[in-house]
CSV table of C-alpha atoms and ligand atoms in Angstrom, one decimal:
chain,number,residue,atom,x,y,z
A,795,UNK,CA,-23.3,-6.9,100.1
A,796,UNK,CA,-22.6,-10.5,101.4
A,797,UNK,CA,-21.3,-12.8,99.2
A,798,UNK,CA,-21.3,-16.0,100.0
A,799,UNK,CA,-18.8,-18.8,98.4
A,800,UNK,CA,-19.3,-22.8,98.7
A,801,UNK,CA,-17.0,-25.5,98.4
A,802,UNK,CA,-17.6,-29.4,98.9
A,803,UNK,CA,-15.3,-31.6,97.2
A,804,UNK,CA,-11.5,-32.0,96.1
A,805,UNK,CA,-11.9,-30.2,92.4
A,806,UNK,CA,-13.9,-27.2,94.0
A,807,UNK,CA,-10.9,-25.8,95.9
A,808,UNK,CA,-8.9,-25.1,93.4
A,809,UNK,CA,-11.2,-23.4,91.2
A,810,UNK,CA,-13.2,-21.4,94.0
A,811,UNK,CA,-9.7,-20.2,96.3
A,812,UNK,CA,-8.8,-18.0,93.2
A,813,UNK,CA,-11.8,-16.5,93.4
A,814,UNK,CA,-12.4,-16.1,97.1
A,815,UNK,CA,-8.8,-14.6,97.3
A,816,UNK,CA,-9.8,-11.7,94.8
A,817,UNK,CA,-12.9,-10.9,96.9
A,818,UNK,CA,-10.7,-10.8,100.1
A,819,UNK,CA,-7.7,-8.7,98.0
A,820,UNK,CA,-10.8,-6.1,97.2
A,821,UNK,CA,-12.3,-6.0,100.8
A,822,UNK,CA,-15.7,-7.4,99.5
A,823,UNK,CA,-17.4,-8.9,102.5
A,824,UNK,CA,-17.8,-12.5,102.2
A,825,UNK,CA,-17.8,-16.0,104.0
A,826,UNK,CA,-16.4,-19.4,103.4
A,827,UNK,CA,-18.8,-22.5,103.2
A,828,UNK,CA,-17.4,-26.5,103.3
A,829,UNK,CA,-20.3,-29.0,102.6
A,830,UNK,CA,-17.2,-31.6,103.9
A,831,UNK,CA,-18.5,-33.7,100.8
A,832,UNK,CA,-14.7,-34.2,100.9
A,833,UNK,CA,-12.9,-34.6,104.7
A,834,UNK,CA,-9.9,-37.3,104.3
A,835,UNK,CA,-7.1,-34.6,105.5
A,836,UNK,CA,-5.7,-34.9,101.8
A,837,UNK,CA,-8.8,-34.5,100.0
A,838,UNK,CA,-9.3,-31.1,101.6
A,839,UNK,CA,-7.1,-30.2,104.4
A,840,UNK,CA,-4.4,-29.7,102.8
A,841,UNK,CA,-5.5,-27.7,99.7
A,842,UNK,CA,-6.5,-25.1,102.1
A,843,UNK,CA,-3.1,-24.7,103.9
A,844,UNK,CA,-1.0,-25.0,99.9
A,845,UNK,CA,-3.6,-22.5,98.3
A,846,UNK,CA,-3.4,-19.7,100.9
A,847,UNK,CA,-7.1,-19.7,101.2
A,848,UNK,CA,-8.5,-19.0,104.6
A,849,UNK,CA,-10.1,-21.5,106.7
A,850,UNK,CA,-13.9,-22.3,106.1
A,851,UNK,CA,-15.7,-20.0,108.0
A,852,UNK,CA,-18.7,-22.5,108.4
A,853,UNK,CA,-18.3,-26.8,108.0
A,854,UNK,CA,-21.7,-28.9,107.2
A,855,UNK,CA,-19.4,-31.8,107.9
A,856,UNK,CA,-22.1,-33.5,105.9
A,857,UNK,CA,-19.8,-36.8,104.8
A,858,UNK,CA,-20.5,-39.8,102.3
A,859,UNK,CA,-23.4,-41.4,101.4
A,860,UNK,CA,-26.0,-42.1,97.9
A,861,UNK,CA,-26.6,-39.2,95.7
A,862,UNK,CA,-29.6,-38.3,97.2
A,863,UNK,CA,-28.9,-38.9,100.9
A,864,UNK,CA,-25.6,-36.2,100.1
A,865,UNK,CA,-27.1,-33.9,98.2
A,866,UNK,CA,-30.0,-33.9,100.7
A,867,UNK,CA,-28.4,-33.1,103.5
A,868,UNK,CA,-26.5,-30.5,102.6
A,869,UNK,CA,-29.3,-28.9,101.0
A,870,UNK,CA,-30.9,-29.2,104.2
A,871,UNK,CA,-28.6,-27.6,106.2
A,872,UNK,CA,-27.0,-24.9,103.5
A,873,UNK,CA,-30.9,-23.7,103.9
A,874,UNK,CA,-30.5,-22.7,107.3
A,875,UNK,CA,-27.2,-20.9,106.7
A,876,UNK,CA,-28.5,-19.2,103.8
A,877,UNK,CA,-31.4,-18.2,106.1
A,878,UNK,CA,-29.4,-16.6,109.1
A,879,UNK,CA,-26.9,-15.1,107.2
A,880,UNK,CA,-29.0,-13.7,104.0
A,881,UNK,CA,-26.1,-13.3,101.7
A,882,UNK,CA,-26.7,-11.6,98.4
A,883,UNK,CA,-25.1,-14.1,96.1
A,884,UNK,CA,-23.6,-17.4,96.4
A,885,UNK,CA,-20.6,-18.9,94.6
A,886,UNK,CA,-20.6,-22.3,93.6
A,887,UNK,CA,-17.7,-24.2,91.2
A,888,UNK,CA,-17.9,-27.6,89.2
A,889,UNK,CA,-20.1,-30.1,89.1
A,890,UNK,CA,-20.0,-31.9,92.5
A,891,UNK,CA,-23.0,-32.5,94.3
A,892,UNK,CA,-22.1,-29.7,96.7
A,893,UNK,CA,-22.6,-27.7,93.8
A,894,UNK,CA,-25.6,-28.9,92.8
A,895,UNK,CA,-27.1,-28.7,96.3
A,896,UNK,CA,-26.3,-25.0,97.0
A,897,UNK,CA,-27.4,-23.8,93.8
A,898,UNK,CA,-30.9,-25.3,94.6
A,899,UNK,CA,-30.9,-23.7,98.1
A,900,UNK,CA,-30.4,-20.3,96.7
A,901,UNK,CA,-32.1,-20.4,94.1
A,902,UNK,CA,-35.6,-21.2,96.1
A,903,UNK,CA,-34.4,-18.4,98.3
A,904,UNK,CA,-34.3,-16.1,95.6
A,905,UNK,CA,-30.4,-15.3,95.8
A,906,UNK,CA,-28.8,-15.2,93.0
A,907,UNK,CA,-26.0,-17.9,92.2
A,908,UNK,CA,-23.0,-17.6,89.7
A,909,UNK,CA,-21.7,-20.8,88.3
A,910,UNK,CA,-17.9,-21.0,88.3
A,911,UNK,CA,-17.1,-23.7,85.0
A,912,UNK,CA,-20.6,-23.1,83.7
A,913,UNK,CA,-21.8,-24.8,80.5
A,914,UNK,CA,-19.9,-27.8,80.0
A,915,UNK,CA,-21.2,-30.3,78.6
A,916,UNK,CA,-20.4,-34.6,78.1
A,917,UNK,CA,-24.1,-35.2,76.7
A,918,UNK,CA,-23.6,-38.0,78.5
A,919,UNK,CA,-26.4,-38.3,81.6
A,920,UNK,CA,-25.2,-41.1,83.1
A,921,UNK,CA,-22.6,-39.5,84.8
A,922,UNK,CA,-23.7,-37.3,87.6
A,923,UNK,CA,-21.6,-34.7,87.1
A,924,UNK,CA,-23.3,-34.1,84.0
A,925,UNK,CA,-26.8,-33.5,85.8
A,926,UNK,CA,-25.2,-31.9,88.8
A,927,UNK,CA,-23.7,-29.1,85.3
A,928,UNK,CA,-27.3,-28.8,83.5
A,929,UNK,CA,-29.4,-28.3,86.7
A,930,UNK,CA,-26.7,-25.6,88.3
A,931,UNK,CA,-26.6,-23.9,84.9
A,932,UNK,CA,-30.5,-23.7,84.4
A,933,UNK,CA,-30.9,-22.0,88.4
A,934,UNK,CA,-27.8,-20.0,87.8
A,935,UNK,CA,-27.9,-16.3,87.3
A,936,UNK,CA,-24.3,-15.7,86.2
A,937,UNK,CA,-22.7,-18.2,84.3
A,938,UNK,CA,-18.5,-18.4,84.4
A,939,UNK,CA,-17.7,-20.2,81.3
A,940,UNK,CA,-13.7,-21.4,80.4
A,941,UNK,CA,-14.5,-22.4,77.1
A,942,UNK,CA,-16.4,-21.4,73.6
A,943,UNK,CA,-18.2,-25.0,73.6
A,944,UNK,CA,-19.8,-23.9,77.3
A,945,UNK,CA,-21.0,-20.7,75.4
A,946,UNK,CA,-22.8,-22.6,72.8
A,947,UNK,CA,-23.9,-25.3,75.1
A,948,UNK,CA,-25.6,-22.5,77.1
A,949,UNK,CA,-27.2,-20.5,74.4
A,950,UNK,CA,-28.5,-24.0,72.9
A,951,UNK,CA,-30.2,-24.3,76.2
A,952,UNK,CA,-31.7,-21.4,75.7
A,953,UNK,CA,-29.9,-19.4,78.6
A,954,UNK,CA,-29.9,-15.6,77.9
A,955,UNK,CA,-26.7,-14.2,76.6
A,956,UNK,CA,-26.1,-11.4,78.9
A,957,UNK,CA,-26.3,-14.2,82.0
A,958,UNK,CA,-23.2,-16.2,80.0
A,959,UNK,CA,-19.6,-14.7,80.5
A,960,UNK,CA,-16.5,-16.2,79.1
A,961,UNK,CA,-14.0,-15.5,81.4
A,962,UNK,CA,-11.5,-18.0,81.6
A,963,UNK,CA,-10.4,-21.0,83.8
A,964,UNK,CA,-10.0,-20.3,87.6
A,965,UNK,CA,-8.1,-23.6,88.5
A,966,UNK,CA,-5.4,-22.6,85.3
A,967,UNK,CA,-5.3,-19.4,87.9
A,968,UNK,CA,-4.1,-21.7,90.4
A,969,UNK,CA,-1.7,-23.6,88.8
A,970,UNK,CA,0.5,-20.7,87.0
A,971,UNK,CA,0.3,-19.1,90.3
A,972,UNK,CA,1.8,-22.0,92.2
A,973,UNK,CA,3.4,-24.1,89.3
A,974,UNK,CA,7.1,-23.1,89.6
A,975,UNK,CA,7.4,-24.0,93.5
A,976,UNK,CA,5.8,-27.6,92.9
A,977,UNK,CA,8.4,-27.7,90.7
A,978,UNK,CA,11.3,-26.6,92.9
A,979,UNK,CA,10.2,-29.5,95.4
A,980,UNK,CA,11.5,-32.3,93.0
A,981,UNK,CA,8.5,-34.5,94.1
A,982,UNK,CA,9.3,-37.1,91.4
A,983,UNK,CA,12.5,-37.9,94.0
A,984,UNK,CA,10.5,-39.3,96.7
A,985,UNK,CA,9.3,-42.1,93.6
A,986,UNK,CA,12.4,-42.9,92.5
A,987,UNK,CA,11.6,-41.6,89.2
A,988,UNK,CA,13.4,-38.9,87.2
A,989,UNK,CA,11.7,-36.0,85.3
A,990,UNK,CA,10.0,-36.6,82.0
A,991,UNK,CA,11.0,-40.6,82.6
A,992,UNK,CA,7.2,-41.3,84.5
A,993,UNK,CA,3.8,-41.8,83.6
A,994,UNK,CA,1.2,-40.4,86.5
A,995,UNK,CA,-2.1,-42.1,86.6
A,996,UNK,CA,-5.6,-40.8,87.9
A,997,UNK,CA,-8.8,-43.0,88.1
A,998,UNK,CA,-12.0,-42.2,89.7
A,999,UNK,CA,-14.6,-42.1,87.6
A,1000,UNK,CA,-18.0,-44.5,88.5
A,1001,UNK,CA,-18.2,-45.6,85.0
A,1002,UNK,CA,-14.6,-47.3,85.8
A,1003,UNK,CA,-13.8,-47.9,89.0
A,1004,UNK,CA,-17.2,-49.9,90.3
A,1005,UNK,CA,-17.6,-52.3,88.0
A,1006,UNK,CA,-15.1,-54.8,88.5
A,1007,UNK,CA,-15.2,-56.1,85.2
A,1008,UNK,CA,-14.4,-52.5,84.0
A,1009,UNK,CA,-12.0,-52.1,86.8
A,1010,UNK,CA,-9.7,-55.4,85.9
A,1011,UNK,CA,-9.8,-54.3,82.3
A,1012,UNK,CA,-8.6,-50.1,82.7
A,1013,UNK,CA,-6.2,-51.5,85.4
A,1014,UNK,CA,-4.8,-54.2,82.8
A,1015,UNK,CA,-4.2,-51.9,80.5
A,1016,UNK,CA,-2.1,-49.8,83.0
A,1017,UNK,CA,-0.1,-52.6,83.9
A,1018,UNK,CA,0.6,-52.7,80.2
A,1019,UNK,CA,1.7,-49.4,80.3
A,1020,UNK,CA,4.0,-50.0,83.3
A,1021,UNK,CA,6.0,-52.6,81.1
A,1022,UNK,CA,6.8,-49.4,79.0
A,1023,UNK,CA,7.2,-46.2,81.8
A,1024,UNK,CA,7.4,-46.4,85.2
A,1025,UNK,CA,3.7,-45.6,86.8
A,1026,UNK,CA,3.0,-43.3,89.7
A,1027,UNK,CA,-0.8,-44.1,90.6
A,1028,UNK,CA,-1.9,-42.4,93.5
A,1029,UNK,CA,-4.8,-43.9,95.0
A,1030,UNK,CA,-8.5,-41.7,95.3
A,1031,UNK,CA,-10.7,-43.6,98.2
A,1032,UNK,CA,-13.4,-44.6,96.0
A,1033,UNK,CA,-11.0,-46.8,93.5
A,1034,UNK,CA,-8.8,-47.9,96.8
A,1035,UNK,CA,-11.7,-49.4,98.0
A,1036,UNK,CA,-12.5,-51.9,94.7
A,1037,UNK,CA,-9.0,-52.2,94.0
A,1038,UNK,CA,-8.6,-54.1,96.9
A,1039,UNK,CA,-11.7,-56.4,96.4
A,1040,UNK,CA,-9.7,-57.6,92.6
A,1041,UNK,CA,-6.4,-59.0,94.4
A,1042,UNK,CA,-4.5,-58.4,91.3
A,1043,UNK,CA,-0.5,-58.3,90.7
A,1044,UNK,CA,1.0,-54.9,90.2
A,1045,UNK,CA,4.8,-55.4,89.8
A,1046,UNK,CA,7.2,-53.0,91.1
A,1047,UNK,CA,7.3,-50.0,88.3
A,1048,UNK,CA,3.6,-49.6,89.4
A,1049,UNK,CA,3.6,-47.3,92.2
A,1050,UNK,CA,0.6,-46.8,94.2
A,1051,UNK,CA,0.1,-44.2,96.8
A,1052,UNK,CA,-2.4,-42.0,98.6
A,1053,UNK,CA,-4.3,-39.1,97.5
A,1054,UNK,CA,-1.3,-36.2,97.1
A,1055,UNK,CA,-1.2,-33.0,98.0
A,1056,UNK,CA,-1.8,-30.1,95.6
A,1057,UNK,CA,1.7,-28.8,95.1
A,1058,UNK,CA,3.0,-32.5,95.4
A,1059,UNK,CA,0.7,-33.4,92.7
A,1060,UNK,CA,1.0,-30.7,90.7
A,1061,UNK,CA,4.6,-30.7,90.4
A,1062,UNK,CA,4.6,-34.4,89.3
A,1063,UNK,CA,2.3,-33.9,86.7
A,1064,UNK,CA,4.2,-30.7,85.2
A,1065,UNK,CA,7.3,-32.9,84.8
A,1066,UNK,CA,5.6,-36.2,83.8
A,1067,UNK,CA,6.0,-37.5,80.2
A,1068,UNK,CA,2.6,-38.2,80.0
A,1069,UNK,CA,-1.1,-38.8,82.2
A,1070,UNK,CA,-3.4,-41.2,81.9
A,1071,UNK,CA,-6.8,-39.9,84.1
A,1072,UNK,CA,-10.6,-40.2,83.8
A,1073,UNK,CA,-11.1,-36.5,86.0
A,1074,UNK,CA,-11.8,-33.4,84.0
A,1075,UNK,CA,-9.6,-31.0,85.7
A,1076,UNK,CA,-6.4,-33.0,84.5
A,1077,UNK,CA,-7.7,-32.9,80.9
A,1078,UNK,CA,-7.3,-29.0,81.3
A,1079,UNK,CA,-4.3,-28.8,83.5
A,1080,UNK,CA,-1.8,-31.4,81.3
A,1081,UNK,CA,-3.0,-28.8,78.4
A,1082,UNK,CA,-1.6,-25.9,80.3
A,1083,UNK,CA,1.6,-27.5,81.1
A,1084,UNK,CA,1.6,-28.9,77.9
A,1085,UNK,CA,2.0,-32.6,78.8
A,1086,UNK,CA,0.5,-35.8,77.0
A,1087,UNK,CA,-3.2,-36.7,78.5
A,1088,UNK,CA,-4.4,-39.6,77.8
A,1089,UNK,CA,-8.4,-39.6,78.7
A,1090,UNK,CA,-9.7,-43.1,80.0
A,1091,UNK,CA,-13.7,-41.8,79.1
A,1092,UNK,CA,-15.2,-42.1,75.6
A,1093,UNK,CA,-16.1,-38.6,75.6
A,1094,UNK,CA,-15.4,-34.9,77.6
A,1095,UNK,CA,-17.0,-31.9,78.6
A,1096,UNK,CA,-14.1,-30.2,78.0
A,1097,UNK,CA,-13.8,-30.3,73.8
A,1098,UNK,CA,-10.7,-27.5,74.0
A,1099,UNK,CA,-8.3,-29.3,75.4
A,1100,UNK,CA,-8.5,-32.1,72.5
A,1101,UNK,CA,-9.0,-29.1,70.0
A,1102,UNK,CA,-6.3,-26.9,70.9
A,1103,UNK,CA,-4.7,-28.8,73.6
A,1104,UNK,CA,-2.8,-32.8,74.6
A,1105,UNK,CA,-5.7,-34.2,75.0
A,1106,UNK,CA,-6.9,-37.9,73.4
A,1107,UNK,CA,-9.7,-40.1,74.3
A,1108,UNK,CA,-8.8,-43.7,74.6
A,1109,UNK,CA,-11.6,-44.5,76.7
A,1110,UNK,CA,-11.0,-48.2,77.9
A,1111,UNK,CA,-9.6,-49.4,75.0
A,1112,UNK,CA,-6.0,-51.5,75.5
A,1113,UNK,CA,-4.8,-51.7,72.2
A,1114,UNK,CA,-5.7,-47.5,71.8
A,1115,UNK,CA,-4.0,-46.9,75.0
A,1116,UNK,CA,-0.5,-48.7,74.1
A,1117,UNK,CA,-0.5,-47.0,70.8
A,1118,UNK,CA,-0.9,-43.6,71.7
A,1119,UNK,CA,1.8,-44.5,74.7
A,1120,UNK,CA,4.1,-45.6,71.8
A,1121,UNK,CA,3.6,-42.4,69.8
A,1122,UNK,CA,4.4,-40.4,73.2
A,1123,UNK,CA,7.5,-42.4,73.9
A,1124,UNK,CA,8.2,-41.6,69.9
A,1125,UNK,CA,7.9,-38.0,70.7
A,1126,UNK,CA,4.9,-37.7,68.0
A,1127,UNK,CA,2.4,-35.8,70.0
A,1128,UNK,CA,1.2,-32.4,69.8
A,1129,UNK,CA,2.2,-30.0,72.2
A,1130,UNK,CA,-0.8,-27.9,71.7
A,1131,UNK,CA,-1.4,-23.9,72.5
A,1132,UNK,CA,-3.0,-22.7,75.7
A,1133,UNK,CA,-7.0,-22.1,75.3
A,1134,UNK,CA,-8.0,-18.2,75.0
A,1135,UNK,CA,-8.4,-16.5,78.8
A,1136,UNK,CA,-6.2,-19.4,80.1
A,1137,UNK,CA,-4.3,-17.2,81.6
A,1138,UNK,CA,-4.3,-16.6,85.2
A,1139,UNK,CA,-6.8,-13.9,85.0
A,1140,UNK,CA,-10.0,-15.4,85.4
A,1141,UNK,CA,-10.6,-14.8,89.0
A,1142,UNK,CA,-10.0,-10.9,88.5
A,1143,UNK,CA,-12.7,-11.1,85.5
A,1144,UNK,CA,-15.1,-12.9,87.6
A,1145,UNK,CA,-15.3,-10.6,90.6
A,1146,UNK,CA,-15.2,-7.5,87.7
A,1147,UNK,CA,-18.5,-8.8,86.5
A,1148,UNK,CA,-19.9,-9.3,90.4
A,1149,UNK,CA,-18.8,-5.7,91.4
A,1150,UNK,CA,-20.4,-3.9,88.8
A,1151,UNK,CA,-23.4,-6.0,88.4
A,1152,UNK,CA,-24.2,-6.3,92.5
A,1153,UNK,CA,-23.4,-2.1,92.5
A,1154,UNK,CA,-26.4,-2.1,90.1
B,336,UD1,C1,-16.6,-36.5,93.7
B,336,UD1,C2,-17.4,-35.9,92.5
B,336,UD1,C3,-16.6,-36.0,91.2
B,336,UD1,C4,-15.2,-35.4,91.4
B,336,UD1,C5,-14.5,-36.1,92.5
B,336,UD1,C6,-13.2,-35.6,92.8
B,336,UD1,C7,-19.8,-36.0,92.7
B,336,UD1,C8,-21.1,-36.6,92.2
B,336,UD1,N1,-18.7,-36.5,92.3
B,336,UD1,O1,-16.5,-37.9,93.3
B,336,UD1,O2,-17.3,-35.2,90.2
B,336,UD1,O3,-14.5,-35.6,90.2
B,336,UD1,O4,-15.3,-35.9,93.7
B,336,UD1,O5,-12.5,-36.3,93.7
B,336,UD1,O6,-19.9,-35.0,93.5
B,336,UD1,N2,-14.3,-40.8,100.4
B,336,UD1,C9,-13.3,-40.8,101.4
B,336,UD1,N3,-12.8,-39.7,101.9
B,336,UD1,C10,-13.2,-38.5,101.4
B,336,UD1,C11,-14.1,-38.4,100.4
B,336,UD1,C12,-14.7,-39.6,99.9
B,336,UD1,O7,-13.0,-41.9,101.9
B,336,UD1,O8,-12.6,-37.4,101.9
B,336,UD1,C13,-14.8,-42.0,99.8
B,336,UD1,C14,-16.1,-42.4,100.4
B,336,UD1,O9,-16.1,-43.8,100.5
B,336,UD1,C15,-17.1,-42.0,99.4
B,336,UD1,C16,-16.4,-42.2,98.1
B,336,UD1,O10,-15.0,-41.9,98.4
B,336,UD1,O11,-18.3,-42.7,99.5
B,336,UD1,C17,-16.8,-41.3,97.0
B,336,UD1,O12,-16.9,-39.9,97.4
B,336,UD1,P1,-17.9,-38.9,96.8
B,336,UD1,O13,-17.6,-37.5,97.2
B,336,UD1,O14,-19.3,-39.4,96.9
B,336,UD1,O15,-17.6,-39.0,95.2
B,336,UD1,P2,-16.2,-39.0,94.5
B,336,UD1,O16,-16.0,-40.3,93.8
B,336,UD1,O17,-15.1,-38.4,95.3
């Protein structure tokens, strides 16, 4: 058996290294596949050497471009790989177009694929991500879910129930396992910032970042928030670039900087007072560390973390932003409980379910 596991972009690591670690800790043969959707050193580099995963075994080095011209070519060259090295499965995590693309490839091939963070849903289809989910989860054979919503997403669809298994979060995996040494390295020191005295800001979405109308307005509202808490904003490459275009004023307690490392970011975030993001992975992460999220999107895929967790929407909305910052600062916000299977086990539960159903 020859399992095969793929990786693309940023968000992927995290969640697929738990699992490629189990295979490798149970001697299951298997191989390593980067689509190099991402390839900046600190979109991907990096999280290989913190996580302790193993270096891809195979590199599309496939790059930027549209939608289609991505997605394309690493669908045309995953083909070839799939071809010469026939594995029996393949892995795929997210909602990247890296995951969209393999699952397609295997699927024509007739190997099966298993959908790490299957079922989510935004009902929103103009974000890609939420294609990239409902097309991987319609090809998919075994469908990883982290959440109850994903289940009932999935059965909506139609999707048999024996194909769906709730196993838990992968990326909460990786952060309990590495939480406490991000931690120990005191990154907020390096900011000039003290724990629990910062805000830490994410912002990448398209629906924010590339219209510079949009853009002026979210990053408006931040400066607001600035005036109240010191901001750490490291930078992703796609809101670097129109940021740049707007010229506007920052003032010194906003603190821009590159992409961070995992453990760098990580340990921020655990110690911050509260987030302020558009990605999906920190809606579920602040839950786990049980620190204030602040969602710049008017809806998520990932209903549990407002349900039992610190998340809020606030979407773009100034005067909905400064409030909720207010009631942080006031110390009125729900600290939440951690979602059921959050716990660390996911990856074990996920390879379970291969074993026994690839021994069959
Ligand atoms: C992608 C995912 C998104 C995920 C995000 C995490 C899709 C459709 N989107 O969005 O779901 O939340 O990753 O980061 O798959 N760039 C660099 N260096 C890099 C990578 C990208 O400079 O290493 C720049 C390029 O100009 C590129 C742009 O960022 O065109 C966008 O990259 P892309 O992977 O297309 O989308 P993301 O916005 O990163």
């Amino acid at each position: 058996m020859l399992i095969c596991n793929v990786v693309g972009a940023r968000p992927n690591f995290m969640k697929i290294g738990p699992v490629v670690l189990e295979l490798k800790r149970r001697r299951m043969r298997q191989f390593l596949l980067h689509t190099g959707q991402h390839y900046d050193p600190n979109m991907s580099k990096i999280f290989f050497d913190q996580l302790g995963m193993p270096e891809p075994d195979i590199h599309l080095g496939v790059g930027s471009g549209s939608h289609a011209r991505q997605t394309g070519r690493i669908m045309a060259a995953f083909e070839e790989v799939c071809q010469k090295r026939r594995p029996d499965l393949v892995i795929v995590g997210g909602d990247v177009n890296s995951t969209l693309a393999a699952s397609l490839v295997a699927a024509k091939l007739q190997i099966p694929v298993a959908h790490v963070e299957a079922g989510l849903r935004s009902f929103d289809r103009t974000m890609p991500e939420e294609i990239n989910r409902i097309a991987t989860d319609l090809v998919s054979e075994f469908l990883f879910t982290t959440e109850e919503s994903a289940n009932k997403n999935l059965q909506r669809e139609g999707i048999s129930r024996e194909k769906i298994h709730f196993v838990g979060n992968c990326m909460v995996d990786t952060l309990l396992k590495h939480v406490d040494v991000a931690v120990q390295g005191s990154p907020w020191h390096s900011f000039g910032v003290e724990p629990a005295g910062y805000a830490l800001v994410t912002l990448h979405r398209p629906s924010n970042v590339d219209d510079p109308k949009i853009l002026r307005q979210v990053m408006e509202a931040i400066i607001g928030v600035s005036k109240k808490a010191p901001v750490l904003f490291p930078i992703h490459p796609r809101t670097r670039e129109r940021l740049r275009a707007l010229k506007m004023k920052m003032g010194s307690s906003l603190k821009l900087c590159e992409p961070l490392p995992y453990l760098t970011f990580l340990g921020l975030m655990a110690k911050a007072r509260f987030v302020l993001t558009d990605s999906g992975g920190i809606q579920e992460e602040t839950t786990v560390l049980k620190v204030p999220c602040l969602t710049l999107r008017w809806n998520t895929e990932r209903p549990v973390t407002i349900k039992s967790g610190t998340n809020r929407l606030v979407g773009t909305d100034m005067r909905k932003i400064s409030e909720s910052v207010d009631r942080i600062l006031a110390g009125k916000w729900p600290s939440g409980k951690r979602p059921s299977l959050w716990d660390g086990k996911a990856a074990q539960r996920i390879v379970d379910i291969i074993r026994e159903h690839l021994m069959c």
